[in-house]
Coordinates of C-alpha atoms and ligand atoms in Angstrom, one line a residue:
Chain A
M24 CA -39.1 -1.4 -44.5
A25 CA -38.1 1.4 -43.6
R26 CA -40.7 4.5 -43.5
I27 CA -40.4 8.1 -41.9
E28 CA -43.5 10.8 -41.2
I29 CA -43.5 14.0 -41.7
N30 CA -45.3 16.4 -39.1
A31 CA -46.4 18.8 -41.7
E32 CA -47.6 21.5 -39.2
A33 CA -43.7 21.8 -37.7
C34 CA -42.3 21.7 -41.0
K35 CA -41.0 25.4 -41.9
S36 CA -39.3 24.5 -45.7
C37 CA -36.1 24.7 -45.3
S38 CA -35.2 22.4 -47.6
Y39 CA -32.3 20.7 -45.3
C40 CA -33.8 17.4 -45.0
V41 CA -34.0 17.7 -48.7
L42 CA -30.3 17.9 -48.8
A43 CA -29.2 15.9 -45.8
C44 CA -31.0 12.3 -47.5
P45 CA -29.1 10.1 -49.5
T46 CA -31.2 7.9 -51.5
K47 CA -33.3 11.2 -52.7
T48 CA -36.8 10.5 -51.3
I49 CA -38.0 13.7 -49.7
E50 CA -39.2 16.9 -51.7
I51 CA -41.0 20.1 -50.6
G52 CA -44.2 19.6 -52.0
K53 CA -46.9 22.0 -53.2
E54 CA -49.1 22.3 -50.6
V55 CA -48.8 24.8 -47.4
N56 CA -49.7 23.5 -43.9
S57 CA -51.8 26.1 -41.9
K58 CA -49.0 28.3 -41.5
G59 CA -48.2 28.6 -44.8
Y60 CA -45.1 27.1 -45.4
L61 CA -45.2 24.5 -48.1
Y62 CA -43.9 21.0 -46.5
A63 CA -41.3 18.4 -47.1
Q64 CA -42.7 15.0 -48.4
Q65 CA -41.4 11.6 -48.9
V66 CA -41.2 10.4 -52.9
N67 CA -40.7 7.1 -53.6
P68 CA -40.7 6.0 -50.2
D69 CA -39.8 2.4 -51.3
K70 CA -36.7 3.7 -51.6
C71 CA -35.9 5.1 -48.0
I72 CA -32.8 2.9 -45.8
G73 CA -34.3 4.3 -42.3
C74 CA -31.1 5.9 -41.8
A75 CA -32.7 8.8 -40.1
M76 CA -29.8 11.7 -41.4
C77 CA -33.5 13.4 -42.2
G78 CA -34.5 13.0 -38.6
H79 CA -31.1 14.0 -37.3
I80 CA -31.0 17.5 -39.6
C81 CA -34.3 18.6 -39.0
P82 CA -34.3 21.9 -36.9
E83 CA -38.5 21.5 -36.1
S84 CA -37.8 17.5 -35.3
A85 CA -41.0 17.2 -38.0
I86 CA -39.6 13.3 -38.7
E87 CA -39.9 10.4 -37.0
V88 CA -38.1 7.4 -38.1
W89 CA -38.8 3.7 -38.2
K90 CA -36.5 0.7 -39.6
Chain B
M215 CA -40.2 -9.2 -41.9
A216 CA -38.4 -8.0 -38.8
E217 CA -40.2 -6.2 -36.7
E218 CA -39.9 -2.4 -37.2
K219 CA -38.1 0.1 -34.8
K220 CA -38.2 3.3 -34.2
V221 CA -35.0 4.6 -34.5
Y222 CA -35.6 8.9 -34.6
T223 CA -38.3 10.6 -32.4
R224 CA -39.2 13.5 -30.9
T225 CA -37.3 13.9 -28.1
K226 CA -39.4 14.8 -24.7
G227 CA -36.9 17.5 -24.3
I228 CA -38.9 20.0 -26.5
I229 CA -43.0 20.3 -25.5
E230 CA -45.5 18.1 -27.1
G231 CA -47.0 18.9 -30.4
A232 CA -45.2 22.7 -30.0
V233 CA -43.8 24.5 -32.8
S234 CA -40.6 26.8 -32.6
G235 CA -40.9 30.2 -32.9
F236 CA -37.8 30.0 -34.6
C237 CA -37.8 31.0 -38.5
P238 CA -37.3 28.9 -40.7
G239 CA -33.5 26.7 -41.5
C240 CA -32.7 28.4 -37.9
M241 CA -30.5 26.5 -36.0
H242 CA -31.9 27.7 -32.2
S243 CA -34.5 25.1 -33.4
T244 CA -31.7 22.5 -33.9
V245 CA -29.4 23.1 -30.6
H246 CA -33.1 23.4 -28.5
K247 CA -33.9 19.7 -29.9
L248 CA -30.2 18.7 -29.0
I249 CA -30.0 19.7 -25.6
G250 CA -33.3 17.8 -24.8
E251 CA -32.1 14.9 -26.8
A252 CA -28.7 14.7 -24.7
A253 CA -30.2 14.8 -21.4
E254 CA -32.7 12.2 -22.4
E255 CA -29.7 9.8 -23.1
L256 CA -28.3 10.3 -19.9
G257 CA -31.6 10.1 -18.4
A258 CA -31.7 13.6 -16.5
L259 CA -33.8 14.8 -18.7
D260 CA -35.9 15.8 -14.9
K261 CA -32.6 17.5 -13.6
L262 CA -32.6 19.8 -16.3
V263 CA -32.7 23.5 -15.6
R264 CA -32.4 26.2 -18.2
V265 CA -30.8 29.6 -17.8
E266 CA -32.1 31.5 -20.5
G267 CA -29.6 34.9 -22.1
V268 CA -31.8 37.2 -23.9
G269 CA -32.4 37.4 -27.9
C270 CA -33.6 35.1 -30.3
C271 CA -33.7 31.9 -27.6
G272 CA -36.1 34.0 -25.7
L273 CA -38.3 32.2 -28.1
G274 CA -37.0 28.5 -26.3
Q275 CA -39.4 29.5 -23.1
F276 CA -42.6 28.1 -25.2
Y277 CA -40.9 25.4 -26.9
V278 CA -38.8 23.2 -24.0
T279 CA -40.2 21.1 -21.0
C280 CA -37.8 21.6 -18.7
D281 CA -37.8 24.3 -15.3
E282 CA -36.4 27.5 -16.6
T283 CA -35.1 31.4 -15.5
I284 CA -34.5 34.0 -17.5
A285 CA -31.3 35.9 -16.7
A286 CA -31.1 39.9 -17.4
H287 CA -29.1 40.7 -20.5
G288 CA -25.9 39.1 -20.3
R289 CA -26.1 37.9 -16.7
A290 CA -26.7 34.3 -16.9
G291 CA -23.1 33.2 -16.4
A292 CA -24.0 35.0 -13.1
V293 CA -27.1 33.5 -12.9
A294 CA -26.7 30.0 -13.3
T295 CA -23.5 30.1 -10.9
G296 CA -26.2 30.4 -7.7
V297 CA -28.5 28.2 -9.6
K298 CA -26.0 25.4 -9.7
R299 CA -24.7 25.8 -5.9
S300 CA -27.6 26.2 -4.2
S301 CA -29.5 23.2 -6.4
P302 CA -25.9 21.7 -6.8
D303 CA -28.2 18.0 -7.9
S304 CA -29.7 19.8 -10.3
L305 CA -28.3 19.6 -14.6
V306 CA -27.5 23.0 -15.3
Y307 CA -27.3 24.8 -18.8
T308 CA -27.0 28.8 -20.1
Y309 CA -28.4 29.4 -23.3
Q310 CA -26.3 32.4 -24.3
G311 CA -25.8 33.8 -27.9
D312 CA -22.9 35.6 -29.6
G313 CA -24.4 39.7 -28.3
D314 CA -25.4 37.7 -24.8
L315 CA -22.7 36.2 -23.8
A316 CA -19.4 37.7 -25.6
A317 CA -21.0 41.7 -26.1
I318 CA -23.1 42.4 -22.9
G319 CA -22.2 39.5 -20.8
L320 CA -18.5 39.6 -21.4
A321 CA -17.6 39.7 -17.9
E322 CA -20.2 37.5 -16.3
T323 CA -19.2 35.4 -18.5
M324 CA -15.5 35.2 -18.2
S325 CA -15.8 35.6 -14.5
A326 CA -18.3 32.5 -14.3
A327 CA -15.5 30.2 -16.8
N328 CA -12.5 31.7 -14.4
R329 CA -14.6 29.9 -11.3
G330 CA -14.6 26.9 -13.2
E331 CA -19.1 26.5 -11.5
N332 CA -20.0 23.4 -12.7
F333 CA -22.2 24.3 -14.7
T334 CA -23.1 24.2 -19.3
V335 CA -22.6 26.4 -21.8
I336 CA -24.4 26.7 -24.1
F337 CA -22.7 29.7 -26.6
V338 CA -25.3 29.6 -29.8
N339 CA -22.6 31.8 -32.1
N340 CA -24.8 33.3 -35.4
G341 CA -22.5 36.1 -36.1
I342 CA -24.7 39.2 -35.2
Y343 CA -28.0 40.5 -33.1
G344 CA -30.2 38.2 -34.0
M345 CA -33.6 39.6 -32.2
T346 CA -33.2 42.8 -32.3
G347 CA -33.3 42.8 -36.2
G348 CA -29.5 42.3 -37.0
Q349 CA -26.9 44.4 -35.5
M350 CA -23.4 43.9 -35.3
A351 CA -22.0 41.0 -33.0
P352 CA -18.8 41.2 -31.5
T353 CA -18.7 38.0 -33.6
T354 CA -20.0 39.8 -36.7
L355 CA -17.0 39.5 -39.7
V356 CA -15.1 41.5 -41.0
G357 CA -16.8 43.1 -44.0
M358 CA -19.9 41.4 -42.9
K359 CA -22.5 43.6 -43.5
S360 CA -25.3 44.5 -40.2
T361 CA -27.9 47.6 -39.5
T362 CA -24.9 49.1 -37.4
T363 CA -22.0 48.4 -40.1
P364 CA -24.4 49.5 -43.6
K365 CA -20.9 48.8 -45.5
G366 CA -19.7 45.5 -43.3
R367 CA -17.8 45.4 -40.4
D368 CA -14.4 47.8 -40.8
P369 CA -11.9 46.3 -38.2
E370 CA -10.3 50.4 -38.1
E371 CA -13.6 51.6 -36.9
H372 CA -15.3 48.2 -34.9
G373 CA -12.1 46.3 -34.2
Y374 CA -12.4 42.6 -35.4
P375 CA -14.2 39.1 -34.4
M376 CA -13.7 37.9 -31.4
H377 CA -13.6 34.1 -30.8
M378 CA -15.0 33.3 -27.5
S379 CA -13.7 29.3 -27.5
E380 CA -10.1 30.3 -28.3
I381 CA -10.3 33.6 -25.7
I382 CA -11.7 31.0 -22.8
N383 CA -9.4 28.6 -23.4
Q384 CA -7.1 31.1 -22.6
L385 CA -8.0 30.2 -18.8
T386 CA -6.8 27.6 -16.3
A387 CA -10.3 26.6 -14.7
P388 CA -12.6 25.0 -18.0
Y389 CA -12.8 21.3 -18.7
Y390 CA -13.9 20.4 -21.4
I391 CA -14.5 23.6 -24.2
E392 CA -15.9 22.3 -27.9
R393 CA -17.1 24.3 -30.8
V394 CA -19.8 22.6 -33.2
S395 CA -21.8 23.4 -36.1
C396 CA -25.9 22.0 -37.1
D397 CA -25.1 22.1 -41.2
T398 CA -24.7 18.8 -41.9
A399 CA -26.7 14.9 -40.2
Q400 CA -23.1 14.2 -39.1
H401 CA -22.6 17.6 -37.4
V402 CA -26.1 17.6 -35.8
I403 CA -24.4 14.0 -34.4
K404 CA -21.3 15.5 -33.3
A405 CA -23.1 18.3 -32.3
R406 CA -25.3 16.1 -29.3
K407 CA -22.4 14.1 -28.6
A408 CA -20.2 17.4 -26.9
I409 CA -24.0 18.8 -25.6
K410 CA -24.3 15.6 -24.0
K411 CA -19.8 14.5 -23.3
A412 CA -20.6 18.8 -21.4
F413 CA -23.5 17.1 -19.5
Q414 CA -21.7 14.2 -18.1
Y415 CA -19.0 16.0 -17.1
Q416 CA -21.4 18.6 -15.3
L417 CA -22.8 15.7 -13.3
E418 CA -19.4 14.1 -12.6
G419 CA -19.0 17.5 -10.9
R420 CA -15.8 18.2 -13.1
G421 CA -17.0 21.8 -14.0
Y422 CA -17.2 24.0 -16.5
C423 CA -17.5 23.1 -20.2
L424 CA -18.3 25.2 -23.2
V425 CA -20.0 24.3 -26.4
E426 CA -20.3 26.7 -28.7
I427 CA -22.7 26.0 -31.9
V428 CA -21.8 28.0 -35.1
T429 CA -24.7 28.6 -36.3
S430 CA -26.6 31.2 -39.3
C431 CA -29.8 33.8 -38.6
P432 CA -31.3 33.4 -42.6
T433 CA -33.6 36.2 -41.6
N434 CA -30.6 39.0 -40.7
W435 CA -28.8 37.4 -42.7
G436 CA -30.4 38.2 -45.6
L437 CA -30.1 34.6 -47.3
D438 CA -32.8 32.1 -48.3
T439 CA -31.9 28.5 -45.7
L440 CA -29.8 26.5 -48.5
K441 CA -27.6 29.9 -49.2
S442 CA -27.5 31.2 -45.8
L443 CA -25.5 27.2 -45.4
D444 CA -22.6 28.2 -48.1
F445 CA -22.2 31.1 -45.6
L446 CA -21.7 29.5 -42.9
R447 CA -18.9 27.2 -44.3
D448 CA -17.6 28.9 -46.7
K449 CA -17.0 32.2 -43.7
M450 CA -18.2 31.4 -40.7
F451 CA -16.4 28.6 -40.7
T452 CA -13.0 29.9 -42.0
E453 CA -13.2 32.2 -38.6
Y454 CA -14.3 29.8 -36.2
P455 CA -13.0 26.8 -37.2
L456 CA -15.1 23.4 -35.6
G457 CA -12.8 21.0 -32.9
V458 CA -11.9 20.9 -29.3
F459 CA -9.8 23.2 -28.0
R460 CA -9.7 21.4 -24.2
D461 CA -10.9 18.1 -22.7
K462 CA -9.6 17.7 -20.1
G463 CA -11.2 14.0 -19.4
A464 CA -9.8 12.2 -22.6
E465 CA -6.3 13.8 -21.5
E466 CA -7.3 11.7 -17.8
K467 CA -7.9 8.7 -19.9
Ligands
TPP741 C1 -30.1 45.2 -21.0 C2 -30.0 44.9 -22.4 N1 -30.2 46.0 -22.8 C3 -30.5 45.7 -24.7 C4 -31.5 44.8 -24.8 C5 -31.8 44.6 -26.2 N2 -31.3 43.5 -26.7 C6 -32.0 42.0 -26.6 S1 -31.3 41.1 -27.6 C7 -30.5 42.0 -27.8 C8 -28.5 40.7 -28.5 C9 -29.1 39.4 -29.0 O1 -28.2 39.0 -29.5 P1 -27.9 37.4 -29.5 O2 -27.8 37.3 -28.3 O3 -27.0 37.3 -30.5 O4 -28.4 36.5 -29.9 P2 -29.2 35.5 -31.1 O5 -30.8 36.6 -30.9 O6 -28.7 36.3 -32.2 O7 -29.5 34.6 -31.1 C10 -30.5 43.0 -27.6 C11 -29.1 44.0 -27.7 C12 -31.9 44.3 -24.2 N3 -33.0 43.0 -24.2 N4 -31.5 44.4 -22.7
SF4_742 S1 -34.5 7.7 -43.2 FE1 -32.8 8.4 -44.6 S2 -33.3 7.6 -46.8 FE2 -35.1 7.6 -45.2 S3 -35.9 9.2 -46.2 FE3 -35.2 10.0 -44.0 S4 -32.8 10.7 -44.8 FE4 -33.9 9.8 -46.5
SF4_743 S1 -36.0 19.4 -42.9 FE1 -37.8 19.6 -41.6 S2 -38.9 21.6 -40.9 FE2 -36.9 21.5 -42.6 S3 -38.2 20.8 -44.9 FE3 -37.4 19.4 -43.6 S4 -39.4 18.2 -42.7 FE4 -40.2 21.0 -43.2
SF4_744 S1 -34.3 36.3 -36.7 FE1 -31.9 34.5 -36.9 S2 -31.9 33.9 -34.9 FE2 -33.6 34.7 -34.5 S3 -34.9 33.4 -35.2 FE3 -34.7 34.3 -36.9 S4 -32.5 33.1 -38.0 FE4 -33.3 32.6 -36.0
MG745 MG1 -26.4 36.5 -32.5

């Protein structure tokens, strides 16, 4: 099963990954990191296809992807 | 079940655990990781040497793992010439903003390109002086507001936007010139390919390569991250169309 890991501390809440994900499995969550950014979180991870579009677009290299 | 494979990894070209100093949504961060990824794919990360311009790229010195030096504002082309000529086995790149490369550094930029120096120029064009708070750059769009053009850039008073890839494409020596962006995953992949190609050409000793990345500056454009993507696509890409201007390597094939 494909999966991703988001490094919450590196996330700056830009939403680019939310836009890039073809299966709409990432959202900006309601929790903040130590810098005060609402960080991205994966929702319905079962839908993730491991395409890595989120990884490519993330400016902060905060997302790693397994397939 | 088939074994799980990592398909996207954080590059070793940026410091483990480091968080960049760039603003949210700023593509300086994206370009930094792409440089690391491209060098890594070529197995040349340990040869990489960065000659940094002056601007928000200065935040990169706390973010990248390679050796580096910082040139006086605009002079990266001259400094990189010295570094590459005295250390020809190094993979040398300059990292310069539009204020650095196209304003104060115009003479050094043009001269190094005209000599066909064998290093790679990474030119980040966000249409503004980001670091110093949003003054007009040579690349600022007509009508675009900045702190020094509060009513918008007026060509009568401030001239027109300068297209550096097109201008450098008038010279004979340059080997490869491409303009890319980082607004979609597809464009990010293309941008990485362009940087990798430029690095490959340098390793083969082919001469001067320029990769211009058209990016946003959400902070000084006064737009949130997603609106800055719209501005980038609607306005910046119209003035600065993406594409390959020259690829002598492809012509030779
Ligand atoms: C000799 C000198 N003049 C002026 C400055 C002030 N200064 C610092 S960065 C900068 C402009 C940077 O703009 P750009 O190259 O577009 O980089 P960005 O921050 O937009 O990425 C200026 C004018 C300086 N540091 N040194
Ligand atoms: S790997 Fe693809 S499907 Fe999975 S979260 Fe990232 S963009 Fe979405
Ligand atoms: S693209 Fe990266 S920095 Fe932006 S919201 Fe997603 S994880 Fe956070
Ligand atoms: S001021 Fe602009 S160019 Fe500088 S880090 Fe912030 S968004 Fe990026
Ligand atoms: Mg700039």
